[in-house]
Coordinates of C-alpha atoms and ligand atoms in Angstrom, one line a residue:
M1 CA 0.0 0.0 0.0
I2 CA 1.5 3.4 -0.9
R3 CA 1.5 5.9 2.0
H4 CA 2.4 9.6 1.9
H5 CA 5.8 10.9 3.0
T6 CA 5.9 12.0 6.6
G7 CA 6.7 15.7 7.0
L8 CA 9.4 14.9 9.6
D9 CA 11.5 12.9 7.2
L10 CA 11.7 15.9 4.9
L11 CA 12.5 18.4 7.6
G12 CA 15.3 16.3 9.2
P13 CA 18.4 18.7 9.0
V14 CA 16.5 21.7 10.2
V15 CA 14.9 20.0 13.2
H16 CA 18.2 19.4 15.1
N17 CA 19.0 23.1 15.6
L18 CA 15.6 24.1 17.1
P19 CA 14.8 24.5 20.8
A20 CA 12.4 22.0 22.4
E21 CA 9.5 24.6 23.0
V22 CA 9.4 25.2 19.2
L23 CA 10.0 21.6 18.3
R24 CA 7.2 20.1 20.4
P25 CA 4.3 22.0 18.8
M26 CA 5.9 21.4 15.4
I27 CA 6.1 17.6 16.0
L28 CA 2.5 17.6 17.2
A29 CA 1.4 19.5 14.2
F30 CA 3.2 17.2 11.8
A31 CA 1.9 14.2 13.6
F32 CA -1.6 15.5 13.2
L33 CA -1.1 16.2 9.5
Y34 CA 0.2 12.7 9.0
L35 CA -2.7 11.1 10.7
A36 CA -5.2 13.2 8.8
C37 CA -3.6 12.3 5.5
A38 CA -3.5 8.6 6.3
L39 CA -7.2 8.6 7.4
R40 CA -8.2 10.5 4.3
A41 CA -6.4 8.0 2.1
D42 CA -8.1 5.1 4.0
A43 CA -11.4 6.8 3.6
Q44 CA -10.9 7.3 -0.1
I45 CA -10.2 3.7 -0.5
S46 CA -13.1 2.4 1.5
N47 CA -15.4 5.1 -0.1
K48 CA -14.4 3.8 -3.5
A49 CA -15.2 0.3 -2.4
I50 CA -18.7 1.3 -1.2
V51 CA -19.4 3.3 -4.4
T52 CA -18.5 0.1 -6.4
E53 CA -20.9 -1.8 -4.1
A54 CA -23.6 0.9 -4.7
E55 CA -23.1 0.6 -8.5
T56 CA -23.4 -3.2 -8.3
F57 CA -26.5 -2.8 -6.2
M58 CA -28.0 -0.4 -8.6
Q59 CA -27.3 -2.6 -11.6
S60 CA -29.1 -5.5 -10.1
A61 CA -31.9 -3.3 -8.9
E62 CA -32.5 -2.0 -12.4
A63 CA -32.4 -5.5 -13.9
R64 CA -34.9 -6.7 -11.4
L65 CA -37.3 -3.7 -11.9
A66 CA -36.9 -3.9 -15.7
S67 CA -38.0 -7.5 -15.7
L68 CA -40.9 -6.9 -13.3
S69 CA -42.0 -3.9 -15.3
V70 CA -42.6 -6.1 -18.4
T71 CA -44.9 -8.4 -16.5
T72 CA -46.7 -5.5 -15.0
N73 CA -47.1 -3.8 -18.3
Q74 CA -48.5 -7.0 -19.8
A75 CA -50.9 -7.5 -16.9
D76 CA -52.1 -3.8 -17.0
W77 CA -52.4 -4.0 -20.8
V78 CA -54.6 -7.1 -20.6
H79 CA -56.7 -5.6 -17.8
D80 CA -57.3 -2.3 -19.5
N81 CA -58.2 -4.1 -22.8
F82 CA -60.4 -6.7 -21.3
I83 CA -61.8 -5.7 -17.9
T84 CA -63.0 -8.7 -15.9
D85 CA -62.6 -9.7 -12.2
D86 CA -59.8 -12.0 -13.2
T87 CA -57.7 -9.5 -15.2
E88 CA -58.3 -7.0 -12.4
A89 CA -56.8 -9.5 -9.9
L90 CA -53.9 -10.3 -12.3
A91 CA -53.1 -6.6 -12.7
A92 CA -53.4 -6.0 -8.9
A93 CA -51.0 -8.9 -8.2
A94 CA -48.4 -7.7 -10.8
N95 CA -48.5 -4.2 -9.4
D96 CA -48.2 -5.6 -5.9
K97 CA -45.0 -7.3 -6.8
V98 CA -43.4 -4.3 -8.4
T99 CA -44.5 -2.1 -5.4
A100 CA -43.0 -4.6 -3.0
A101 CA -39.8 -4.9 -4.9
T102 CA -39.4 -1.1 -5.1
T103 CA -40.1 -0.6 -1.4
E104 CA -37.6 -3.4 -0.6
L105 CA -34.9 -1.9 -2.8
V106 CA -35.4 1.6 -1.4
E107 CA -35.0 0.1 2.1
Q108 CA -31.8 -1.7 1.1
A109 CA -30.5 1.5 -0.6
K110 CA -30.6 3.4 2.7
R111 CA -27.2 2.0 3.5
F112 CA -25.8 4.3 0.8
D113 CA -27.5 7.4 2.1
G114 CA -25.1 10.4 2.3
L115 CA -22.4 8.5 0.4
P116 CA -20.5 10.8 -2.0
M117 CA -21.0 9.2 -5.4
P118 CA -21.0 10.1 -9.1
A119 CA -23.9 12.3 -10.1
D120 CA -25.4 9.7 -12.5
L121 CA -25.5 7.1 -9.7
A122 CA -26.9 9.5 -7.1
R123 CA -29.6 10.4 -9.6
K124 CA -30.6 6.7 -10.0
F125 CA -31.0 6.4 -6.2
L126 CA -33.3 9.4 -6.2
L127 CA -35.3 8.1 -9.2
L128 CA -35.7 4.7 -7.6
K129 CA -37.4 6.4 -4.6
L130 CA -39.7 8.5 -6.8
S131 CA -40.6 5.7 -9.2
L132 CA -44.0 4.8 -7.8
A133 CA -46.9 7.1 -8.0
A134 CA -48.5 5.0 -5.2
P135 CA -45.8 3.9 -2.9
G136 CA -47.1 0.9 -0.9
P137 CA -46.8 0.1 2.8
K138 CA -44.3 -2.5 3.8
D139 CA -46.9 -4.6 5.5
P140 CA -47.9 -7.1 2.8
A141 CA -51.6 -7.2 3.7
Q142 CA -51.9 -3.4 3.6
R143 CA -50.0 -3.3 0.4
K144 CA -52.2 -5.8 -1.2
E145 CA -55.3 -3.9 0.0
M146 CA -53.8 -0.8 -1.7
T147 CA -53.0 -2.4 -5.0
S148 CA -56.4 -4.1 -5.1
I149 CA -58.2 -0.9 -4.5
A150 CA -56.1 0.8 -7.3
A151 CA -57.0 -1.9 -9.8
S152 CA -60.7 -1.8 -8.8
L153 CA -60.9 2.0 -9.2
M154 CA -59.4 1.6 -12.7
S155 CA -62.0 -1.1 -13.5
D156 CA -64.8 1.1 -12.2
Y157 CA -63.7 4.0 -14.4
G158 CA -63.3 1.8 -17.5
K159 CA -66.7 0.2 -17.1
G160 CA -68.4 3.5 -16.1
K161 CA -71.7 4.2 -17.9
Y162 CA -74.7 6.4 -17.7
C163 CA -77.8 4.3 -18.2
E164 CA -80.9 6.3 -19.3
A165 CA -84.4 5.5 -18.0
S166 CA -85.0 3.7 -21.4
G167 CA -82.3 1.2 -20.4
N168 CA -79.9 2.6 -23.1
C169 CA -76.4 3.0 -21.6
L170 CA -73.8 5.5 -22.7
D171 CA -70.1 4.9 -22.1
I172 CA -67.5 7.7 -21.8
T173 CA -66.7 7.8 -25.6
Q174 CA -70.4 8.3 -26.4
I175 CA -70.8 10.8 -23.6
E176 CA -67.8 12.8 -24.8
S177 CA -69.3 12.9 -28.3
L178 CA -72.7 13.9 -27.1
M179 CA -71.4 16.7 -24.9
A180 CA -69.3 18.0 -27.7
E181 CA -72.2 18.2 -30.1
S182 CA -75.5 18.6 -28.3
R183 CA -76.7 22.2 -27.7
D184 CA -79.7 21.1 -25.6
P185 CA -79.0 22.3 -22.1
A186 CA -81.4 19.8 -20.4
R187 CA -79.9 16.9 -22.2
L188 CA -76.4 18.1 -21.5
K189 CA -77.2 18.5 -17.8
E190 CA -78.7 15.0 -17.6
V191 CA -75.7 13.4 -19.2
W192 CA -73.3 15.4 -17.1
M193 CA -75.1 14.2 -14.0
G194 CA -75.2 10.7 -15.3
W195 CA -71.5 10.5 -15.9
H196 CA -70.5 12.1 -12.6
A197 CA -72.5 9.4 -10.8
V198 CA -69.7 7.1 -11.7
G199 CA -67.5 8.7 -9.1
A200 CA -69.7 8.2 -6.0
P201 CA -69.1 4.5 -5.4
M202 CA -65.3 5.1 -5.5
R203 CA -65.3 7.6 -2.6
E204 CA -64.7 5.2 0.3
R205 CA -62.1 3.2 -1.5
Y206 CA -60.3 6.3 -2.7
A207 CA -60.1 7.6 0.9
R208 CA -58.6 4.3 2.0
F209 CA -56.2 4.3 -0.9
V210 CA -55.0 7.8 0.2
Q211 CA -54.3 6.5 3.7
L212 CA -52.4 3.4 2.4
S213 CA -50.3 5.1 -0.2
N214 CA -49.4 7.8 2.4
L215 CA -48.2 5.1 4.7
G216 CA -45.9 3.9 2.0
A217 CA -44.7 7.4 1.2
R218 CA -43.9 8.0 4.9
E219 CA -41.9 4.8 5.0
L220 CA -39.9 6.1 2.1
G221 CA -39.2 9.3 4.0
F222 CA -41.8 11.7 2.4
A223 CA -44.4 13.6 4.4
D224 CA -47.1 12.1 2.2
T225 CA -47.7 10.9 -1.4
G226 CA -48.2 14.5 -2.7
A227 CA -44.8 15.4 -1.3
L228 CA -43.3 12.5 -3.2
W229 CA -44.9 13.7 -6.4
R230 CA -43.6 17.2 -6.0
A231 CA -40.1 15.9 -5.4
G232 CA -39.7 14.8 -9.0
Y233 CA -38.7 18.1 -10.6
D234 CA -35.0 18.6 -9.8
M235 CA -35.8 21.4 -7.4
A236 CA -37.0 21.8 -3.8
P237 CA -40.7 20.7 -3.7
E238 CA -41.6 24.2 -2.2
Q239 CA -39.9 25.8 -5.1
F240 CA -41.9 23.6 -7.5
E241 CA -45.2 24.8 -6.1
A242 CA -44.1 28.4 -6.2
D243 CA -43.0 28.0 -9.8
L244 CA -46.5 26.7 -10.8
D245 CA -48.1 29.6 -9.1
R246 CA -45.7 32.0 -10.8
L247 CA -46.6 30.6 -14.2
W248 CA -50.3 30.7 -13.5
G249 CA -50.0 34.3 -12.4
E250 CA -48.5 35.1 -15.8
L251 CA -51.2 33.2 -17.7
R252 CA -54.3 34.1 -15.7
P253 CA -55.0 37.5 -17.6
L254 CA -55.2 35.6 -20.9
Y255 CA -57.5 33.0 -19.3
L256 CA -59.8 35.7 -17.9
A257 CA -59.9 37.4 -21.3
L258 CA -60.9 34.1 -23.0
Y259 CA -63.3 33.2 -20.3
T260 CA -65.1 36.5 -20.4
F261 CA -65.5 36.4 -24.1
V262 CA -66.9 32.8 -24.1
R263 CA -69.3 33.5 -21.3
A264 CA -70.7 36.5 -23.2
R265 CA -71.3 34.3 -26.3
L266 CA -72.9 31.5 -24.2
F267 CA -75.0 34.1 -22.5
E268 CA -76.4 35.1 -25.9
K269 CA -76.9 31.4 -26.8
Y270 CA -78.4 30.1 -23.6
G271 CA -79.7 33.2 -21.8
P272 CA -79.2 34.7 -18.4
E273 CA -80.9 31.9 -16.5
L274 CA -78.3 29.4 -17.5
V275 CA -75.3 31.7 -18.0
P276 CA -75.6 34.8 -15.9
A277 CA -73.5 37.7 -17.3
D278 CA -71.1 38.1 -14.4
Q279 CA -71.3 34.8 -12.6
P280 CA -69.4 31.5 -12.9
M281 CA -70.2 29.4 -16.0
P282 CA -71.9 26.0 -15.6
A283 CA -69.8 23.0 -16.2
H284 CA -72.2 21.2 -18.7
L285 CA -72.2 23.8 -21.5
L286 CA -68.6 23.9 -22.5
G287 CA -68.5 20.9 -24.8
N288 CA -66.6 18.5 -22.5
P289 CA -67.6 16.4 -19.5
W290 CA -65.0 18.1 -17.3
A291 CA -65.1 21.5 -19.0
Q292 CA -61.4 21.1 -19.4
T293 CA -61.1 22.0 -23.1
W294 CA -63.7 24.1 -24.8
G295 CA -62.9 23.6 -28.5
H296 CA -66.3 22.1 -29.2
V297 CA -68.2 25.3 -28.4
F298 CA -66.4 27.1 -31.1
P299 CA -69.4 27.0 -33.4
L300 CA -71.3 29.0 -30.8
L301 CA -68.9 31.9 -30.8
G302 CA -70.2 33.8 -33.8
F303 CA -68.0 33.0 -36.8
S304 CA -69.6 32.3 -40.1
E305 CA -68.4 29.3 -42.1
N306 CA -66.2 31.2 -44.5
T307 CA -64.5 33.4 -41.8
G308 CA -64.1 30.6 -39.3
G309 CA -61.1 29.0 -40.9
Y310 CA -61.5 25.3 -41.6
D311 CA -63.2 22.4 -39.8
L312 CA -60.7 19.6 -39.4
T313 CA -63.4 17.1 -38.5
S314 CA -65.1 17.6 -41.8
L315 CA -61.7 17.3 -43.6
L316 CA -61.0 14.0 -42.0
R317 CA -64.4 12.7 -42.8
A318 CA -64.4 14.0 -46.4
N319 CA -61.1 12.2 -46.9
Q320 CA -62.7 9.1 -45.6
L321 CA -60.0 8.5 -43.1
D322 CA -60.3 5.7 -40.6
A323 CA -58.5 5.3 -37.3
K324 CA -55.4 3.8 -38.9
G325 CA -55.4 6.4 -41.6
M326 CA -55.3 9.1 -39.0
L327 CA -52.5 7.4 -37.2
S328 CA -50.5 7.2 -40.4
Y329 CA -50.7 10.9 -40.9
G330 CA -49.3 11.2 -37.3
E331 CA -46.5 8.7 -38.0
N332 CA -45.6 10.5 -41.2
F333 CA -45.1 13.8 -39.4
Y334 CA -42.5 12.1 -37.1
K335 CA -40.9 10.4 -40.1
S336 CA -40.6 13.7 -41.9
L337 CA -38.5 14.9 -39.0
G338 CA -36.1 12.0 -39.4
F339 CA -37.6 9.4 -36.9
E340 CA -37.7 5.7 -37.7
P341 CA -41.2 4.3 -38.7
L342 CA -43.2 2.6 -35.9
P343 CA -42.5 -1.1 -35.6
K344 CA -44.8 -3.6 -37.3
T345 CA -45.9 -4.8 -33.9
F346 CA -47.3 -1.3 -33.1
W347 CA -49.9 -1.8 -35.9
E348 CA -50.6 -5.4 -34.8
R349 CA -50.9 -5.0 -31.0
S350 CA -52.4 -1.6 -30.5
L351 CA -56.0 -0.9 -29.8
F352 CA -57.4 1.7 -32.1
T353 CA -61.2 1.5 -31.9
K354 CA -63.6 0.5 -29.2
P355 CA -64.4 -3.2 -29.3
A356 CA -68.1 -4.0 -29.2
D357 CA -67.9 -7.1 -27.2
R358 CA -65.9 -6.3 -24.0
E359 CA -65.2 -3.6 -21.4
V360 CA -62.0 -1.6 -22.0
V361 CA -60.5 1.6 -20.6
C362 CA -61.0 4.0 -23.5
H363 CA -59.0 6.8 -22.0
P364 CA -56.1 7.2 -24.5
S365 CA -52.7 6.0 -23.5
A366 CA -49.3 5.1 -24.9
W367 CA -47.4 2.0 -23.8
D368 CA -43.8 0.7 -23.9
I369 CA -44.3 -2.9 -23.0
D370 CA -40.8 -4.3 -23.1
N371 CA -38.8 -1.1 -22.6
R372 CA -37.4 -1.5 -26.1
E373 CA -39.5 -2.0 -29.3
D374 CA -42.9 -3.1 -28.3
V375 CA -44.6 0.3 -28.2
R376 CA -48.4 0.6 -28.6
V377 CA -51.3 3.0 -28.2
K378 CA -54.7 2.2 -26.7
M379 CA -57.4 4.5 -27.9
C380 CA -61.1 4.4 -28.9
I381 CA -60.5 6.7 -31.9
Q382 CA -63.4 8.6 -33.4
I383 CA -63.0 10.4 -36.7
R384 CA -62.8 14.0 -35.4
D385 CA -60.4 16.9 -34.8
E386 CA -59.8 16.2 -31.1
D387 CA -58.8 12.6 -31.8
F388 CA -56.4 13.7 -34.5
V389 CA -54.6 15.9 -32.0
T390 CA -54.7 13.1 -29.4
I391 CA -53.1 10.7 -31.9
H392 CA -50.2 13.1 -32.3
H393 CA -50.1 13.4 -28.5
E394 CA -49.9 9.6 -27.9
L395 CA -47.4 9.1 -30.7
G396 CA -45.2 11.7 -29.0
H397 CA -45.0 9.3 -26.0
N398 CA -44.1 6.4 -28.3
F399 CA -41.4 8.2 -30.2
Y400 CA -39.9 9.5 -26.9
Q401 CA -39.9 5.9 -25.5
R402 CA -38.1 4.7 -28.6
A403 CA -35.6 7.5 -28.5
Y404 CA -34.4 6.7 -25.0
K405 CA -34.5 2.9 -25.3
D406 CA -30.7 2.6 -25.0
Q407 CA -30.6 4.5 -21.6
S408 CA -30.4 2.4 -18.5
Y409 CA -33.7 1.4 -17.0
L410 CA -34.2 4.2 -14.5
F411 CA -33.3 6.8 -17.1
K412 CA -35.9 5.5 -19.6
N413 CA -38.4 8.3 -18.9
G414 CA -39.1 11.8 -19.8
A415 CA -36.7 14.5 -18.5
N416 CA -39.7 15.1 -16.2
D417 CA -43.3 13.9 -16.7
G418 CA -44.3 17.2 -18.2
F419 CA -41.8 16.7 -21.0
H420 CA -43.4 13.3 -21.8
E421 CA -46.8 15.0 -22.1
A422 CA -45.5 17.9 -24.1
I423 CA -43.8 16.2 -27.1
G424 CA -46.8 15.1 -29.1
D425 CA -48.6 18.3 -28.3
T426 CA -45.6 20.2 -29.7
I427 CA -46.0 18.3 -33.0
A428 CA -49.8 18.9 -33.0
L429 CA -49.2 22.6 -32.7
A430 CA -47.5 22.3 -36.1
I431 CA -50.8 21.1 -37.7
T432 CA -51.4 24.4 -39.4
P433 CA -53.5 25.1 -42.5
E434 CA -50.2 25.2 -44.5
Y435 CA -49.3 21.8 -43.2
L436 CA -52.8 20.4 -44.0
D437 CA -52.5 21.8 -47.5
K438 CA -49.1 20.3 -47.9
I439 CA -50.3 16.8 -47.1
G440 CA -53.4 17.2 -49.3
L441 CA -56.1 17.3 -46.6
L442 CA -57.0 20.9 -47.2
H443 CA -57.3 22.2 -50.7
K444 CA -57.6 25.9 -50.2
L445 CA -55.7 28.0 -47.6
P446 CA -58.1 30.0 -45.4
P447 CA -58.1 33.8 -46.0
A448 CA -56.1 36.1 -43.7
E449 CA -59.2 37.0 -41.7
A450 CA -59.4 33.4 -40.6
D451 CA -56.3 33.8 -38.5
M452 CA -58.2 35.1 -35.5
P453 CA -60.8 32.4 -35.4
I454 CA -58.1 29.7 -35.9
L455 CA -56.2 31.2 -32.9
L456 CA -59.4 31.4 -30.9
R457 CA -60.2 27.7 -31.7
Q458 CA -56.7 26.8 -30.4
A459 CA -57.1 28.9 -27.3
L460 CA -60.3 27.1 -26.4
D461 CA -58.3 24.0 -26.0
K462 CA -54.9 25.3 -24.8
V463 CA -55.8 28.3 -22.7
A464 CA -59.0 27.0 -21.2
F465 CA -57.2 23.9 -20.1
L466 CA -54.6 25.7 -17.9
P467 CA -56.5 26.3 -14.6
F468 CA -58.0 22.8 -14.9
A469 CA -54.6 21.3 -15.2
L470 CA -53.4 23.1 -12.2
L471 CA -56.3 22.5 -9.8
I472 CA -56.4 18.7 -10.1
D473 CA -53.2 18.3 -8.2
K474 CA -53.9 21.3 -5.9
W475 CA -56.8 19.2 -4.8
R476 CA -54.9 16.0 -4.6
W477 CA -51.9 17.5 -2.8
H478 CA -54.3 18.7 -0.1
V479 CA -56.1 15.4 0.0
F480 CA -52.8 13.5 0.5
S481 CA -51.6 16.0 3.2
G482 CA -54.9 15.7 5.0
D483 CA -55.8 19.4 4.6
I484 CA -58.8 18.1 2.7
P485 CA -60.3 15.3 4.7
P486 CA -62.7 12.8 3.1
E487 CA -65.8 14.6 4.5
N488 CA -64.8 17.7 2.4
Y489 CA -63.7 15.9 -0.7
N490 CA -66.4 17.2 -3.0
R491 CA -66.8 20.7 -1.5
A492 CA -63.0 21.3 -1.8
W493 CA -63.1 20.1 -5.4
W494 CA -65.8 22.6 -6.4
D495 CA -64.1 25.4 -4.4
L496 CA -61.0 24.9 -6.5
R497 CA -63.0 24.5 -9.7
L498 CA -64.6 27.9 -8.9
R499 CA -61.5 29.6 -7.8
Y500 CA -59.2 28.6 -10.7
Q501 CA -61.7 27.9 -13.6
G502 CA -64.7 30.0 -12.6
I503 CA -66.8 26.9 -13.2
A504 CA -69.8 25.7 -11.1
P505 CA -71.7 22.4 -11.2
P506 CA -75.0 22.4 -13.1
D507 CA -76.9 21.3 -9.9
A508 CA -76.3 21.0 -6.2
R509 CA -73.6 18.6 -5.2
S510 CA -73.0 17.0 -1.8
E511 CA -70.6 14.8 0.0
S512 CA -72.5 11.8 -1.2
D513 CA -71.0 12.6 -4.6
F514 CA -67.4 12.1 -5.5
D515 CA -66.9 14.1 -8.6
P516 CA -63.1 13.9 -8.8
G517 CA -63.5 10.1 -9.4
A518 CA -65.3 10.9 -12.6
K519 CA -62.0 12.1 -14.0
Y520 CA -59.7 9.3 -15.3
H521 CA -56.5 10.6 -13.6
V522 CA -58.0 10.5 -10.2
A523 CA -59.4 7.1 -10.6
S524 CA -56.1 5.8 -12.1
N525 CA -53.9 7.8 -9.7
T526 CA -52.0 9.6 -12.5
P527 CA -50.4 12.8 -11.3
Y528 CA -51.7 15.8 -13.3
A529 CA -49.3 18.8 -12.7
R530 CA -47.5 17.2 -15.7
Y531 CA -50.2 18.5 -18.0
F532 CA -50.0 22.0 -16.7
L533 CA -46.2 22.0 -17.3
A534 CA -46.7 20.4 -20.7
A535 CA -49.2 23.1 -21.7
I536 CA -46.4 25.6 -21.2
Y537 CA -43.4 23.6 -22.4
Q538 CA -45.0 22.7 -25.7
F539 CA -45.0 26.3 -26.7
Q540 CA -41.3 26.6 -25.8
F541 CA -40.4 23.5 -27.7
Y542 CA -42.5 24.6 -30.6
R543 CA -40.9 28.0 -30.8
A544 CA -37.4 26.4 -30.6
L545 CA -38.2 23.9 -33.4
C546 CA -39.7 26.7 -35.6
R547 CA -36.4 28.6 -35.0
E548 CA -34.4 25.5 -36.0
A549 CA -36.5 25.1 -39.1
R550 CA -35.6 28.7 -40.0
Y551 CA -39.3 29.7 -39.9
Q552 CA -40.0 33.4 -40.0
G553 CA -43.3 35.0 -39.3
P554 CA -46.0 34.9 -36.6
L555 CA -45.5 32.0 -34.3
N556 CA -49.0 30.6 -34.6
R557 CA -48.6 30.0 -38.3
C558 CA -45.4 28.0 -38.1
T559 CA -45.0 24.4 -39.1
F560 CA -41.7 22.5 -39.0
F561 CA -43.1 19.5 -40.9
G562 CA -40.3 18.0 -43.0
S563 CA -37.4 19.8 -41.2
T564 CA -34.8 17.1 -40.4
K565 CA -32.8 19.9 -38.7
A566 CA -35.6 20.5 -36.2
G567 CA -36.0 16.8 -35.9
A568 CA -32.4 16.2 -35.1
K569 CA -32.5 18.7 -32.3
L570 CA -35.7 17.2 -30.9
K571 CA -34.3 13.7 -31.1
H572 CA -31.2 14.7 -29.3
M573 CA -33.3 15.9 -26.3
L574 CA -35.5 12.8 -26.4
E575 CA -32.5 10.4 -26.4
M576 CA -31.3 11.9 -23.1
G577 CA -34.4 10.4 -21.4
Q578 CA -34.3 11.2 -17.7
S579 CA -30.5 10.9 -17.4
R580 CA -30.0 14.6 -16.7
P581 CA -31.9 17.1 -14.6
W582 CA -34.6 18.5 -16.8
P583 CA -33.2 22.0 -17.2
D584 CA -30.3 20.4 -19.1
A585 CA -32.8 18.7 -21.5
M586 CA -34.8 21.9 -21.9
E587 CA -31.5 23.8 -22.7
A588 CA -30.5 21.2 -25.3
L589 CA -33.6 22.0 -27.3
T590 CA -34.5 25.5 -26.5
G591 CA -31.4 27.2 -24.9
E592 CA -33.6 28.0 -21.9
R593 CA -33.4 26.4 -18.5
Q594 CA -36.8 27.3 -17.1
A595 CA -40.5 26.9 -17.7
D596 CA -41.4 30.1 -19.5
A597 CA -45.0 31.2 -20.1
G598 CA -43.6 33.7 -22.6
A599 CA -43.8 31.4 -25.6
L600 CA -47.5 30.6 -25.0
L601 CA -48.2 34.3 -24.5
E602 CA -46.3 35.2 -27.7
Y603 CA -48.3 32.6 -29.6
F604 CA -51.6 34.0 -28.4
A605 CA -50.6 37.7 -28.3
P606 CA -52.8 38.8 -31.3
L607 CA -55.7 37.0 -29.8
K608 CA -55.3 38.6 -26.4
K609 CA -55.4 42.0 -28.0
W610 CA -58.5 41.1 -30.0
L611 CA -60.3 39.6 -26.9
D612 CA -59.5 42.7 -24.8
E613 CA -61.3 44.8 -27.4
K614 CA -64.3 42.5 -27.5
N615 CA -64.5 42.4 -23.8
Q616 CA -64.7 46.1 -23.2
G617 CA -67.6 46.9 -20.9
Q618 CA -67.8 43.4 -19.6
K619 CA -67.0 42.3 -16.0
L620 CA -63.8 40.3 -16.3
G621 CA -64.1 36.9 -14.7
W622 CA -66.6 35.9 -12.1
Ligands
X8Z701 O1 -54.7 12.0 -20.4 C1 -54.3 12.6 -21.4 C2 -53.8 11.9 -22.6 C3 -53.1 10.6 -22.2 S1 -51.6 10.9 -21.3 C4 -54.9 11.6 -23.5 N1 -54.5 14.0 -21.4 C5 -55.1 14.7 -20.4 C6 -56.5 14.5 -20.2 O2 -57.1 13.9 -21.1 O3 -57.1 14.9 -19.2 C7 -54.0 14.8 -22.5 C8 -54.3 16.2 -22.1 C9 -54.8 16.2 -20.7
ZN702 ZN1 -50.1 11.8 -22.5

């Protein structure tokens, strides 16, 4: 073993001529120095040994989780595609296994706490702790109870229906269509109430689920499950919350302008009884069961056919596209940027349309079954504009998954979950009239005066969505922390809906209802702040890709279809997966290191000016 030289050896000739009172402290000082050096060297050697041990531990942890994830993906896929008591039990059991394994690994990893190690490895230990949206209690019986409840809530949502007095039952796909198209307020209210009844039976199980997953979160060292969720953004959880509030503060004036304009037009359509001029809007008249996007009320906003731009739904139908045809347009966009085509298995194994003979979870999702090639979507596609956009959204997940497939297991993810949600939406923003013309779906470019209605149509989906996307997890964070106890679940939900969105229920609600359960992401325990982030990131990404494609002109008219230069930049960011803190990924694509509402505001700036003029004399907001 090589040791350092001792200081005394080197000082030999000088030492003999010094008096004892000088010599003694010197000897002591050198002895101390020697000891410190020796100890440091020892520490370095043993530190290196522990880091190697930590690396080995992490390698086997990743291998174990990767293998379990495939089984869990398969079980979840089969459950979501064929809901029965048996597939529910199989999915619960698979999730129980992965939850148990993760908890066990986090427990074992505690012995490396505080150990200085390379940043990559330290990141993996953090990601391991954050990898479950519902951390399970160590106690096997409690954990099993939790995973069973989770699977049962998913089944309930998937099987949810509103059965009319006639005996005819409507599932969520039919309800979404009806609420998009019907203008009969009584019918809309009835269907809204019918769908929301799906939540009520979930209430008690949901409350128990909250208790159990909180137990698990505490065992991992978090205050509760919400605190664990907020820890996934490469910054202090408190800073994350403050960041969301900052962004919302910047976006709120645009929301209020849009809100006020829409309410005035709905007032004209439905009258003061249903839509009072300066009061909150009712949730059932906005074209969507959750009033989360309002695009379907565009026809009520006063544009005639030739000034309203174009109607994508009509174009899709006129071109006789089916679900696969719509998906091919989506795939072609990614290919035009330089991405490889989807694998053959994507077309063979995905679910594209609602099967007639079995219960499925129709809420769209994208899957990566084997963490390599077996990517799929599961959707009940209808031939309409909203689904065309959703197809691009889901494919964004799949192309992200394929881009990071060579990362190690814990890095196979979005830079953060908002990134994963933003990619496909970024592509969908580039579906402009020029693009539709280029691909032959639109035969005549809309006139210049159609710019404003096209922008308004876009705002009805993108801007209206912002407060909704924020409040879902505001509600859940308080639920997990206990600030909202079960006896206030529904009241707190509607308080937030009012405060952020200015939306009220169409009829009195009570604590025997559980309206949050009628939203997929609550029933499936999918965190939602990701969509708020994505709504902002997508405009930053879009602006950067337009820049890369050398586009010049107003942001809202840009398409980067066919730009392999833009594609290469995007691909580079996607390939990073979650291997680096997200600001690094953001910087790689945009040169920015922060969420910035400025890109969205720039995109909608002409509309904001227009709305402000239209809203003169109106009470802003509710
Ligand atoms: O759930 C989704 C996607 C699947 S990740 C279809 N979205 C949110 C929702 O539907 O509530 C996309 C936008 C918001
Ligand atoms: Zn998504």
